[in-house]
Amino acid sequence: MRALSLIFGILAALGLLLGLLPLFGWLNWIFVLPPALLGLIFGALSRDRTATTLSAVVAVLAALRLMLGGGVI
């Protein structure tokens, strides 16, 4: 579970880097938030603090980017 959570967190972080660029904010809905939430769930189930923190930080940054871009009202 820990490895799966880290994989989802790292994939979401890589997607977030692309989603931070202008005109690519919509990628946060598809390639960042779902894997980050899955990583958060798997991290909580495995009780691994590192994987859970990584996924939580990525999810918060993606949500912040969506709020700033008008994607979340």
PDB file of C-alpha atoms in Angstrom:
ATOM      1  CA  MET A   1       0.000   0.000   0.000  1.00  0.00           C
ATOM      2  CA  ARG A   2       2.870   2.366   0.803  1.00  0.00           C
ATOM      3  CA  ALA A   3       4.514   1.885  -2.581  1.00  0.00           C
ATOM      4  CA  LEU A   4       1.208   2.288  -4.394  1.00  0.00           C
ATOM      5  CA  SER A   5       0.520   5.486  -2.491  1.00  0.00           C
ATOM      6  CA  LEU A   6       3.952   6.884  -3.327  1.00  0.00           C
ATOM      7  CA  ILE A   7       3.527   6.007  -7.011  1.00  0.00           C
ATOM      8  CA  PHE A   8       0.169   7.796  -7.161  1.00  0.00           C
ATOM      9  CA  GLY A   9       1.625  10.778  -5.294  1.00  0.00           C
ATOM     10  CA  ILE A  10       4.618  11.088  -7.600  1.00  0.00           C
ATOM     11  CA  LEU A  11       2.469  10.759 -10.736  1.00  0.00           C
ATOM     12  CA  ALA A  12       0.120  13.418  -9.400  1.00  0.00           C
ATOM     13  CA  ALA A  13       3.072  15.700  -8.600  1.00  0.00           C
ATOM     14  CA  LEU A  14       4.398  15.337 -12.142  1.00  0.00           C
ATOM     15  CA  GLY A  15       0.946  16.136 -13.521  1.00  0.00           C
ATOM     16  CA  LEU A  16       0.764  19.148 -11.223  1.00  0.00           C
ATOM     17  CA  LEU A  17       3.936  20.582 -12.732  1.00  0.00           C
ATOM     18  CA  LEU A  18       2.253  20.591 -16.130  1.00  0.00           C
ATOM     19  CA  GLY A  19      -1.061  21.755 -14.674  1.00  0.00           C
ATOM     20  CA  LEU A  20       0.543  24.872 -13.193  1.00  0.00           C
ATOM     21  CA  LEU A  21       1.287  26.262 -16.658  1.00  0.00           C
ATOM     22  CA  PRO A  22      -1.189  28.761 -18.094  1.00  0.00           C
ATOM     23  CA  LEU A  23      -3.972  27.184 -20.192  1.00  0.00           C
ATOM     24  CA  PHE A  24      -3.229  23.726 -18.759  1.00  0.00           C
ATOM     25  CA  GLY A  25      -5.147  24.116 -15.494  1.00  0.00           C
ATOM     26  CA  TRP A  26      -7.843  21.737 -16.728  1.00  0.00           C
ATOM     27  CA  LEU A  27      -5.307  18.917 -16.425  1.00  0.00           C
ATOM     28  CA  ASN A  28      -5.674  19.185 -12.651  1.00  0.00           C
ATOM     29  CA  TRP A  29      -9.180  17.737 -12.885  1.00  0.00           C
ATOM     30  CA  ILE A  30      -8.064  14.687 -14.876  1.00  0.00           C
ATOM     31  CA  PHE A  31      -4.413  13.923 -14.138  1.00  0.00           C
ATOM     32  CA  VAL A  32      -3.769  15.404 -10.700  1.00  0.00           C
ATOM     33  CA  LEU A  33      -6.719  15.286  -8.320  1.00  0.00           C
ATOM     34  CA  PRO A  34      -7.864  11.665  -8.861  1.00  0.00           C
ATOM     35  CA  PRO A  35      -4.379  10.131  -8.425  1.00  0.00           C
ATOM     36  CA  ALA A  36      -3.660  12.451  -5.485  1.00  0.00           C
ATOM     37  CA  LEU A  37      -6.867  11.397  -3.757  1.00  0.00           C
ATOM     38  CA  LEU A  38      -6.113   7.723  -4.421  1.00  0.00           C
ATOM     39  CA  GLY A  39      -2.625   8.242  -3.020  1.00  0.00           C
ATOM     40  CA  LEU A  40      -4.133   9.921   0.017  1.00  0.00           C
ATOM     41  CA  ILE A  41      -6.499   7.000   0.605  1.00  0.00           C
ATOM     42  CA  PHE A  42      -3.802   4.354   0.145  1.00  0.00           C
ATOM     43  CA  GLY A  43      -1.412   6.332   2.335  1.00  0.00           C
ATOM     44  CA  ALA A  44      -3.984   6.544   5.097  1.00  0.00           C
ATOM     45  CA  LEU A  45      -4.686   2.814   4.846  1.00  0.00           C
ATOM     46  CA  SER A  46      -0.995   1.983   5.082  1.00  0.00           C
ATOM     47  CA  ARG A  47      -0.503   4.527   7.869  1.00  0.00           C
ATOM     48  CA  ASP A  48       2.529   5.961   6.108  1.00  0.00           C
ATOM     49  CA  ARG A  49       3.003   9.611   6.913  1.00  0.00           C
ATOM     50  CA  THR A  50       5.331  10.440   3.997  1.00  0.00           C
ATOM     51  CA  ALA A  51       3.031   9.134   1.274  1.00  0.00           C
ATOM     52  CA  THR A  52      -0.027  10.709   2.870  1.00  0.00           C
ATOM     53  CA  THR A  53       1.695  14.084   3.207  1.00  0.00           C
ATOM     54  CA  LEU A  54       2.915  14.043  -0.395  1.00  0.00           C
ATOM     55  CA  SER A  55      -0.543  13.287  -1.745  1.00  0.00           C
ATOM     56  CA  ALA A  56      -2.189  15.854   0.527  1.00  0.00           C
ATOM     57  CA  VAL A  57       0.215  18.610  -0.511  1.00  0.00           C
ATOM     58  CA  VAL A  58      -0.287  17.826  -4.202  1.00  0.00           C
ATOM     59  CA  ALA A  59      -4.091  17.787  -3.801  1.00  0.00           C
ATOM     60  CA  VAL A  60      -4.075  21.120  -1.949  1.00  0.00           C
ATOM     61  CA  LEU A  61      -1.828  22.770  -4.539  1.00  0.00           C
ATOM     62  CA  ALA A  62      -4.010  21.459  -7.383  1.00  0.00           C
ATOM     63  CA  ALA A  63      -7.161  22.717  -5.671  1.00  0.00           C
ATOM     64  CA  LEU A  64      -5.527  26.105  -5.064  1.00  0.00           C
ATOM     65  CA  ARG A  65      -4.543  26.321  -8.736  1.00  0.00           C
ATOM     66  CA  LEU A  66      -8.107  25.467  -9.747  1.00  0.00           C
ATOM     67  CA  MET A  67      -9.544  28.125  -7.415  1.00  0.00           C
ATOM     68  CA  LEU A  68      -7.178  30.785  -8.716  1.00  0.00           C
ATOM     69  CA  GLY A  69      -7.986  29.876 -12.329  1.00  0.00           C
ATOM     70  CA  GLY A  70     -11.758  29.843 -11.761  1.00  0.00           C
ATOM     71  CA  GLY A  71     -12.109  26.068 -12.140  1.00  0.00           C
ATOM     72  CA  VAL A  72     -13.687  25.647  -8.693  1.00  0.00           C
ATOM     73  CA  ILE A  73     -16.484  27.988  -7.736  1.00  0.00           C
TER      74      ILE A  73
END
